[in-house]
Amino acid sequence: MVEKNLEAALQSADNPAELLRKNRGRHPYPVASEHTNWIEEVRSWRETCSLSDLSHHQKDLYVEGPEALDVFEDLGVNDFDGFGPGQAKQFVACNPNGNLIGDAILFYLGENELKLTGTPVAPNWVEYNLERGDYDATVHADERYHDKDEPHDTFRYQLQGPNALDVMRDAVEGEIPDIPFFNFDEMTIAGVDVRALKHSMASNVGFEIWGPWEEHETVRDALVGAGEPHGLRELGEKSYKAQGAEKGWIARPLPAIFGEGMREYREWLDADGYEAISTLGGSFDPDDISEYYLNPIELGYERFIDFDHDFVGREALSSMVEEPQRRKVTLVWDDADVLELFASLLREGETYKYFDLSMPYWAVFHYDEVLKDGENAGVSKYFGYTYNERSVLSLAVVEPEYADPGTEVTLVWGEPGGDSENPKVEPHVQTEITATVAPNPYVDASR
């Protein structure tokens, strides 16, 4: 029997975690693994300039009409006062209990016209509420590459690094507009009209450029050509993933949609959609699915929350801000313990979970347990090796008493029981990694 929606698929498992842990892992993006070599590519965003192709793994949700902004105000924790055309913001949406459903970038394209871009989680939640609500607005969903047969409506490239501004000056026809941070404007590259968002990732000024898909090769070739004198390197999939641990953004929290109050939404979601087929992995293995949920405060989004407007989860978040919450930190893995992971592959007997450089990636929703003196101290999420720091880093949320830089904690490495129904997981034994708490983001503009 082919399941029709996520709720129906859940009936085939004892609990949501069981369903998600047996999934087959992530879909690879249709981007080369390496354009040159991943180490050289990783160095580029710190030393020269990098170009990433983000055209494939995100969903774009276009909302247009007199009440286009209303749905975002009803769902987002953000302050929308003064938000207008040419501006962007990180949109954050919660369930009624104040736990994060998802976040994405919201672009105010023009009068009564907005676009939400990100992994499908937040766009799906907005699309559902638009369909079920009474909004004077229309919606167009441009799905990810592997959720449809045709390409995206638009391409999306990201320039990053100390030479990014020089590359833009050489690529853009005429003068570059003076764009404030997290604003965007129109410009022309190789005769193609595009828009560019000014932002920063991993401590340097950068640009995110998008335009019509049919012109993607023209614009990419122009950017690569303009970047050649400035040391530009195109990022393959291996190097692009390594940015996460440096920039400090905790990607892909498990969406807080599995409680009884969200049943109707799960019935709307497809059984083969992102929320249903993405894999859950890592050593953290609680009895209740809600233990995986994260809230905006512990993720560092408290500065976005505007309690002066009504939104889903407002009452719960109002209570949360009055109580101590876990804090977002970076964990620096002990070099000797990391070497031991590899050493286990070179001797007889059982091995530890294989560590694929630059980033181990067998699960979309990855959670490792963090311990202090044998007791749970938090969870570790986005992780990987960065050549720029010559370290393995992971992004975690830990209890406030363990959040000071220099605190030593223990990370449990490997799947529960050392196996998984996920075919990307080989048999192994769990082990423990010593890690030292460091600031998040680990890399700032002063370094």
Coordinates of C-alpha atoms in Angstrom, one line a residue:
M1 CA 0.0 0.0 0.0
V2 CA 1.3 3.4 -1.0
E3 CA 0.8 5.9 1.8
K4 CA -0.8 9.2 0.8
N5 CA 0.5 11.5 3.5
L6 CA 2.9 11.8 6.4
E7 CA 0.2 10.9 9.0
A8 CA -0.6 7.7 7.2
A9 CA 3.0 6.8 6.9
L10 CA 3.4 7.2 10.7
Q11 CA 0.9 4.5 11.2
S12 CA 3.4 1.9 9.9
A13 CA 5.8 2.7 12.7
D14 CA 5.7 2.5 16.5
N15 CA 6.7 6.1 16.7
P16 CA 7.9 9.0 14.5
A17 CA 11.6 8.4 15.4
E18 CA 11.4 4.8 14.2
L19 CA 10.0 5.9 10.9
L20 CA 12.6 8.5 10.3
R21 CA 15.6 6.5 11.5
K22 CA 15.0 3.8 8.8
N23 CA 14.9 6.2 5.9
R24 CA 17.6 6.0 3.3
G25 CA 19.3 9.3 4.0
R26 CA 19.6 12.4 2.0
H27 CA 19.4 13.1 -1.7
P28 CA 22.7 14.3 -3.2
Y29 CA 22.5 17.6 -4.9
P30 CA 23.2 17.7 -8.6
V31 CA 26.5 19.6 -8.0
A32 CA 30.0 18.2 -8.5
S33 CA 31.6 16.7 -5.4
E34 CA 34.7 18.7 -6.1
H35 CA 35.6 21.2 -8.8
T36 CA 39.3 21.3 -8.0
N37 CA 39.8 19.7 -4.6
W38 CA 37.8 20.2 -1.5
I39 CA 40.6 21.5 0.7
E40 CA 41.5 24.2 -1.8
E41 CA 37.8 25.1 -2.1
V42 CA 37.4 25.3 1.7
R43 CA 40.4 27.7 1.9
S44 CA 38.9 30.0 -0.8
W45 CA 36.1 31.5 1.3
R46 CA 38.7 32.5 4.0
E47 CA 41.5 33.5 1.7
T48 CA 40.1 34.6 -1.7
C49 CA 36.6 34.0 -2.9
S50 CA 34.2 31.1 -3.3
L51 CA 31.2 30.5 -5.6
S52 CA 28.5 28.2 -4.5
D53 CA 25.6 26.9 -6.6
L54 CA 22.5 27.0 -4.4
S55 CA 20.0 26.5 -7.2
H56 CA 18.9 23.0 -6.3
H57 CA 18.3 22.2 -2.7
Q58 CA 15.9 25.0 -1.6
K59 CA 12.2 25.5 -2.1
D60 CA 10.9 28.9 -3.2
L61 CA 7.4 29.9 -2.1
Y62 CA 6.0 33.0 -3.9
V63 CA 3.1 34.8 -2.2
E64 CA 1.3 37.7 -3.8
G65 CA -1.7 39.8 -3.0
P66 CA -3.0 42.5 -0.6
E67 CA -2.6 40.1 2.4
A68 CA 0.6 38.5 1.3
L69 CA 2.5 39.8 4.3
D70 CA -0.3 38.8 6.7
V71 CA 0.4 35.1 6.7
F72 CA 4.0 35.7 7.6
E73 CA 3.0 38.0 10.4
D74 CA 0.6 35.4 11.7
L75 CA 3.2 32.6 11.7
G76 CA 6.5 34.3 12.2
V77 CA 8.1 35.3 15.5
N78 CA 9.8 38.2 13.7
D79 CA 9.3 42.0 14.0
F80 CA 7.8 43.0 10.6
D81 CA 7.5 46.7 11.5
G82 CA 9.1 48.7 8.6
F83 CA 9.7 45.6 6.5
G84 CA 9.4 46.6 2.9
P85 CA 10.5 46.0 -0.7
G86 CA 14.2 45.4 -1.2
Q87 CA 14.6 43.9 2.3
A88 CA 15.1 40.3 3.6
K89 CA 15.0 38.7 7.0
Q90 CA 15.4 35.2 8.5
F91 CA 11.8 34.1 9.0
V92 CA 11.3 31.8 12.1
A93 CA 8.1 29.8 12.6
C94 CA 7.0 27.8 15.7
N95 CA 4.3 25.4 16.6
P96 CA 1.8 26.4 19.3
N97 CA 4.1 25.1 22.0
G98 CA 6.9 27.5 21.0
N99 CA 9.1 24.8 19.4
L100 CA 10.7 25.5 16.0
I101 CA 9.0 24.2 12.9
G102 CA 11.6 25.8 10.6
D103 CA 13.4 28.9 9.4
A104 CA 14.0 30.4 5.9
I105 CA 14.9 33.6 4.2
L106 CA 12.0 35.9 3.4
F107 CA 12.4 38.4 0.6
Y108 CA 10.1 41.4 0.1
L109 CA 10.2 41.4 -3.7
G110 CA 7.8 44.3 -4.4
E111 CA 4.5 45.7 -3.5
N112 CA 2.4 42.8 -2.1
E113 CA 4.9 40.3 -3.4
L114 CA 7.1 38.1 -1.2
K115 CA 9.2 35.0 -1.5
L116 CA 10.3 32.5 1.1
T117 CA 13.4 30.5 0.3
G118 CA 14.9 27.6 2.3
T119 CA 14.6 23.9 2.9
P120 CA 11.0 22.9 2.3
V121 CA 10.0 22.8 6.0
A122 CA 9.1 26.5 6.6
P123 CA 7.7 27.1 3.0
N124 CA 5.5 24.0 3.4
W125 CA 4.1 25.3 6.7
V126 CA 3.3 28.7 5.2
E127 CA 1.8 27.1 2.1
Y128 CA -0.5 24.9 4.2
N129 CA -1.7 27.9 6.2
L130 CA -2.3 29.9 3.1
E131 CA -4.4 27.1 1.7
R132 CA -6.4 26.6 4.9
G133 CA -6.7 30.2 5.9
D134 CA -8.7 33.1 4.5
Y135 CA -6.0 35.3 3.0
D136 CA -6.4 37.5 0.0
A137 CA -3.2 36.2 -1.6
T138 CA -2.1 33.7 -4.2
V139 CA 0.8 31.2 -3.9
H140 CA 3.2 29.6 -6.3
A141 CA 5.6 26.9 -5.0
D142 CA 8.8 26.3 -6.9
E143 CA 9.9 22.9 -5.5
R144 CA 13.4 21.6 -5.1
Y145 CA 15.2 19.8 -8.0
H146 CA 14.4 16.3 -6.9
D147 CA 10.7 17.0 -6.0
K148 CA 9.8 17.7 -9.6
D149 CA 11.0 17.0 -13.2
E150 CA 11.8 20.5 -14.4
P151 CA 14.5 22.8 -13.1
H152 CA 13.9 25.7 -10.7
D153 CA 12.4 28.9 -12.0
T154 CA 15.6 30.7 -10.9
F155 CA 19.2 30.0 -10.3
R156 CA 20.9 31.0 -7.1
Y157 CA 24.6 31.6 -6.6
Q158 CA 26.5 32.7 -3.5
L159 CA 29.8 34.6 -3.6
Q160 CA 31.8 34.6 -0.3
G161 CA 35.2 35.6 0.8
P162 CA 37.5 38.6 1.2
N163 CA 37.6 39.2 -2.6
A164 CA 33.8 38.8 -3.2
L165 CA 33.3 42.6 -3.5
D166 CA 36.1 42.8 -6.1
V167 CA 34.6 40.0 -8.1
M168 CA 31.2 41.7 -8.1
R169 CA 32.8 45.0 -9.2
D170 CA 34.3 43.2 -12.2
A171 CA 31.2 41.1 -13.0
V172 CA 28.5 43.7 -12.7
E173 CA 27.8 46.1 -15.6
G174 CA 28.1 49.7 -14.3
E175 CA 28.3 50.6 -10.6
I176 CA 27.3 48.2 -7.8
P177 CA 24.4 49.7 -5.9
D178 CA 25.1 50.6 -2.3
I179 CA 23.2 47.8 -0.6
P180 CA 22.7 47.7 3.2
F181 CA 23.2 44.4 5.0
F182 CA 20.5 41.9 4.3
N183 CA 19.0 44.1 1.6
F184 CA 18.9 43.3 -2.1
D185 CA 18.9 45.3 -5.3
E186 CA 18.8 44.8 -9.1
M187 CA 21.9 44.8 -11.3
T188 CA 23.1 43.3 -14.6
I189 CA 25.7 40.6 -15.2
A190 CA 26.6 39.6 -18.7
G191 CA 23.5 41.3 -20.0
V192 CA 21.2 39.4 -17.6
D193 CA 19.1 41.3 -15.1
V194 CA 19.6 39.7 -11.6
R195 CA 19.0 40.6 -8.0
A196 CA 21.7 40.3 -5.3
L197 CA 21.3 40.1 -1.6
K198 CA 24.2 41.4 0.6
H199 CA 25.0 39.2 3.5
S200 CA 27.9 37.6 5.4
M201 CA 28.8 34.0 5.9
A202 CA 31.8 32.7 7.8
S203 CA 33.0 36.2 8.7
N204 CA 33.2 37.9 5.2
V205 CA 30.9 40.1 3.2
G206 CA 29.1 38.1 0.5
F207 CA 26.4 38.2 -2.1
E208 CA 23.5 35.9 -3.0
I209 CA 22.6 36.3 -6.7
W210 CA 19.5 35.0 -8.4
G211 CA 17.8 35.4 -11.8
P212 CA 16.0 33.4 -14.5
W213 CA 17.0 29.7 -14.7
E214 CA 17.5 29.8 -18.5
E215 CA 20.4 32.3 -17.9
H216 CA 22.2 30.3 -15.2
E217 CA 25.1 29.3 -17.3
T218 CA 25.6 32.8 -18.7
V219 CA 25.8 34.3 -15.2
R220 CA 27.9 31.6 -13.7
D221 CA 30.5 31.8 -16.5
A222 CA 30.6 35.6 -16.1
L223 CA 31.2 35.2 -12.3
V224 CA 33.8 32.6 -12.8
G225 CA 35.6 34.7 -15.4
A226 CA 35.5 37.8 -13.2
G227 CA 36.7 35.8 -10.3
E228 CA 39.7 34.2 -11.9
P229 CA 42.1 37.1 -11.2
H230 CA 40.9 37.2 -7.6
G231 CA 41.5 33.5 -6.8
L232 CA 37.8 32.4 -7.0
R233 CA 37.1 28.7 -6.6
E234 CA 33.8 27.0 -7.3
L235 CA 32.6 25.0 -4.3
G236 CA 31.7 21.4 -4.8
E237 CA 29.3 19.6 -2.5
K238 CA 32.0 18.4 -0.1
S239 CA 33.5 21.9 0.5
Y240 CA 30.1 23.7 0.6
K241 CA 29.0 21.6 3.5
A242 CA 32.0 22.5 5.6
Q243 CA 30.9 26.1 5.9
G244 CA 28.3 25.3 8.5
A245 CA 30.5 24.6 11.4
E246 CA 32.4 27.9 10.9
K247 CA 29.4 30.2 10.4
G248 CA 27.5 28.9 13.4
W249 CA 24.0 28.3 11.9
I250 CA 22.4 25.1 13.2
A251 CA 20.9 23.6 10.1
R252 CA 18.0 21.1 9.9
P253 CA 16.4 20.8 13.3
L254 CA 13.7 18.2 13.4
P255 CA 10.5 20.1 12.7
A256 CA 8.2 20.2 15.7
I257 CA 5.2 18.8 13.9
F258 CA 4.6 15.4 15.5
G259 CA 2.3 16.3 18.3
E260 CA -1.4 15.6 18.3
G261 CA -2.2 19.2 17.7
M262 CA -0.4 19.0 14.3
R263 CA -2.2 16.0 12.9
E264 CA -4.1 17.9 10.3
Y265 CA -0.9 19.4 9.0
R266 CA 0.7 15.9 8.8
E267 CA -2.3 14.8 6.8
W268 CA -1.6 17.6 4.3
L269 CA 2.1 16.8 4.0
D270 CA 3.0 14.2 1.4
A271 CA 4.3 10.7 2.4
D272 CA 7.3 11.3 0.1
G273 CA 7.9 14.9 1.2
Y274 CA 11.0 16.3 3.0
E275 CA 9.5 15.9 6.5
A276 CA 8.6 12.2 5.8
I277 CA 11.7 10.8 4.0
S278 CA 14.5 12.7 5.6
T279 CA 16.6 10.6 7.9
L280 CA 17.0 10.9 11.7
G281 CA 20.4 9.8 13.0
G282 CA 23.0 10.2 15.7
S283 CA 23.5 8.9 19.2
F284 CA 20.7 10.9 20.9
D285 CA 17.8 8.5 21.4
P286 CA 15.1 9.7 23.7
D287 CA 11.8 8.0 24.2
D288 CA 9.7 11.0 23.2
I289 CA 10.0 12.6 19.8
S290 CA 9.5 16.0 21.4
E291 CA 12.9 15.7 23.1
Y292 CA 14.4 16.4 19.7
Y293 CA 12.6 19.7 19.3
L294 CA 14.5 23.0 19.6
N295 CA 13.2 26.4 20.4
P296 CA 14.2 29.8 18.9
I297 CA 15.7 31.0 22.1
E298 CA 18.3 28.3 22.5
L299 CA 19.0 28.6 18.7
G300 CA 20.0 32.2 19.2
Y301 CA 16.9 33.7 17.6
E302 CA 15.6 35.5 20.7
R303 CA 16.7 38.8 19.1
F304 CA 14.2 38.2 16.3
I305 CA 11.2 37.7 18.5
D306 CA 8.6 40.5 18.6
F307 CA 6.0 40.0 21.3
D308 CA 4.1 43.1 20.2
H309 CA 2.2 41.1 17.6
D310 CA 0.2 37.9 17.7
F311 CA 1.8 34.8 16.2
V312 CA 1.6 31.0 16.5
G313 CA 3.5 30.0 19.7
R314 CA 3.6 33.6 21.2
E315 CA 2.2 32.6 24.6
A316 CA 4.6 29.6 25.0
L317 CA 7.6 31.7 24.0
S318 CA 6.6 34.4 26.4
S319 CA 6.9 31.8 29.2
M320 CA 10.2 30.4 27.8
V321 CA 12.0 33.7 27.9
E322 CA 11.4 33.9 31.6
E323 CA 13.2 30.6 32.2
P324 CA 16.9 29.6 31.7
Q325 CA 17.3 28.0 28.3
R326 CA 20.0 25.9 26.7
R327 CA 22.6 28.0 24.9
K328 CA 24.1 27.6 21.4
V329 CA 27.8 26.8 21.4
T330 CA 30.6 25.3 19.3
L331 CA 32.2 22.1 20.4
V332 CA 35.8 21.5 19.4
W333 CA 36.5 17.8 19.2
D334 CA 39.7 16.5 20.8
D335 CA 42.2 15.7 18.1
A336 CA 43.4 12.5 19.7
D337 CA 39.9 11.2 20.0
V338 CA 39.2 12.0 16.3
L339 CA 42.4 10.2 15.3
E340 CA 41.2 7.2 17.2
L341 CA 38.1 7.0 15.0
F342 CA 40.3 6.6 12.0
A343 CA 42.8 4.3 13.8
S344 CA 39.9 1.8 14.4
L345 CA 39.7 1.3 10.6
L346 CA 43.4 0.1 10.5
R347 CA 43.3 -2.7 13.0
E348 CA 41.4 -6.0 13.5
G349 CA 38.1 -6.0 15.3
E350 CA 35.2 -3.7 15.5
T351 CA 35.4 -0.1 14.2
Y352 CA 33.8 3.2 15.2
K353 CA 31.4 5.0 13.0
Y354 CA 33.1 6.1 9.9
F355 CA 34.0 9.8 9.6
D356 CA 33.7 11.1 6.0
L357 CA 35.6 14.3 5.4
S358 CA 34.7 17.0 5.2
M359 CA 31.3 16.2 6.8
P360 CA 29.8 12.9 7.8
Y361 CA 26.3 12.9 6.3
W362 CA 24.1 9.9 6.7
A363 CA 21.2 11.7 8.3
V364 CA 19.4 15.0 7.6
F365 CA 18.2 15.4 11.2
H366 CA 21.4 14.6 13.1
Y367 CA 21.5 14.6 16.9
D368 CA 24.4 13.4 19.1
E369 CA 24.1 13.2 22.9
V370 CA 26.3 15.5 24.9
L371 CA 27.2 14.4 28.5
K372 CA 28.8 16.0 31.5
D373 CA 29.8 13.6 34.3
G374 CA 27.6 11.0 32.7
E375 CA 24.4 13.1 32.6
N376 CA 22.8 14.7 29.6
A377 CA 24.0 18.2 29.1
G378 CA 22.6 18.9 25.6
V379 CA 22.7 17.8 22.0
S380 CA 25.2 18.3 19.2
K381 CA 23.8 19.0 15.7
Y382 CA 25.6 20.3 12.6
F383 CA 29.2 19.1 12.5
G384 CA 32.2 18.4 10.4
Y385 CA 35.9 19.0 9.7
T386 CA 37.1 22.4 8.6
Y387 CA 40.6 22.6 7.0
N388 CA 40.7 26.4 7.8
E389 CA 40.7 25.6 11.5
R390 CA 42.3 22.1 11.2
S391 CA 39.6 20.9 13.6
V392 CA 36.4 19.0 13.8
L393 CA 33.7 21.3 15.1
S394 CA 30.1 20.7 15.9
L395 CA 27.3 23.1 16.7
A396 CA 25.4 22.3 19.9
V397 CA 22.9 23.5 22.5
V398 CA 23.9 22.8 26.1
E399 CA 22.6 23.6 29.5
P400 CA 23.7 27.1 30.6
E401 CA 26.0 25.8 33.4
Y402 CA 28.1 24.1 30.7
A403 CA 28.1 26.9 28.1
D404 CA 31.2 28.8 29.2
P405 CA 34.1 28.5 26.8
G406 CA 36.7 26.1 28.0
T407 CA 34.2 23.7 29.6
E408 CA 34.9 20.0 28.7
V409 CA 32.0 17.8 27.8
T410 CA 31.6 14.3 26.2
L411 CA 30.0 13.6 22.9
V412 CA 28.6 10.2 22.3
W413 CA 29.6 9.1 18.7
G414 CA 27.7 6.4 16.8
E415 CA 24.2 5.2 16.3
P416 CA 22.2 3.5 19.2
G417 CA 23.3 -0.1 19.4
G418 CA 25.9 0.5 16.6
D419 CA 23.5 -0.2 13.8
S420 CA 20.6 1.3 11.8
E421 CA 18.0 0.4 9.2
N422 CA 19.4 3.3 7.2
P423 CA 21.6 1.5 4.6
K424 CA 24.1 4.4 4.7
V425 CA 25.1 3.2 8.2
E426 CA 27.7 0.5 8.5
P427 CA 27.9 -1.8 11.6
H428 CA 30.1 -0.1 14.3
V429 CA 30.4 0.4 18.1
Q430 CA 29.7 3.6 19.9
T431 CA 32.5 5.6 21.5
E432 CA 32.9 8.9 23.3
I433 CA 34.6 12.0 22.1
T434 CA 36.0 14.7 24.5
A435 CA 35.0 18.2 23.3
T436 CA 35.7 21.7 24.5
V437 CA 33.0 24.4 24.5
A438 CA 33.9 27.4 22.4
P439 CA 31.9 30.5 21.2
N440 CA 29.3 30.3 18.5
P441 CA 30.0 31.4 15.8
Y442 CA 33.5 30.0 16.1
V443 CA 34.8 32.2 13.3
D444 CA 34.0 35.9 13.6
A445 CA 34.9 39.0 11.6
S446 CA 37.9 39.8 13.7
R447 CA 39.8 36.6 12.7

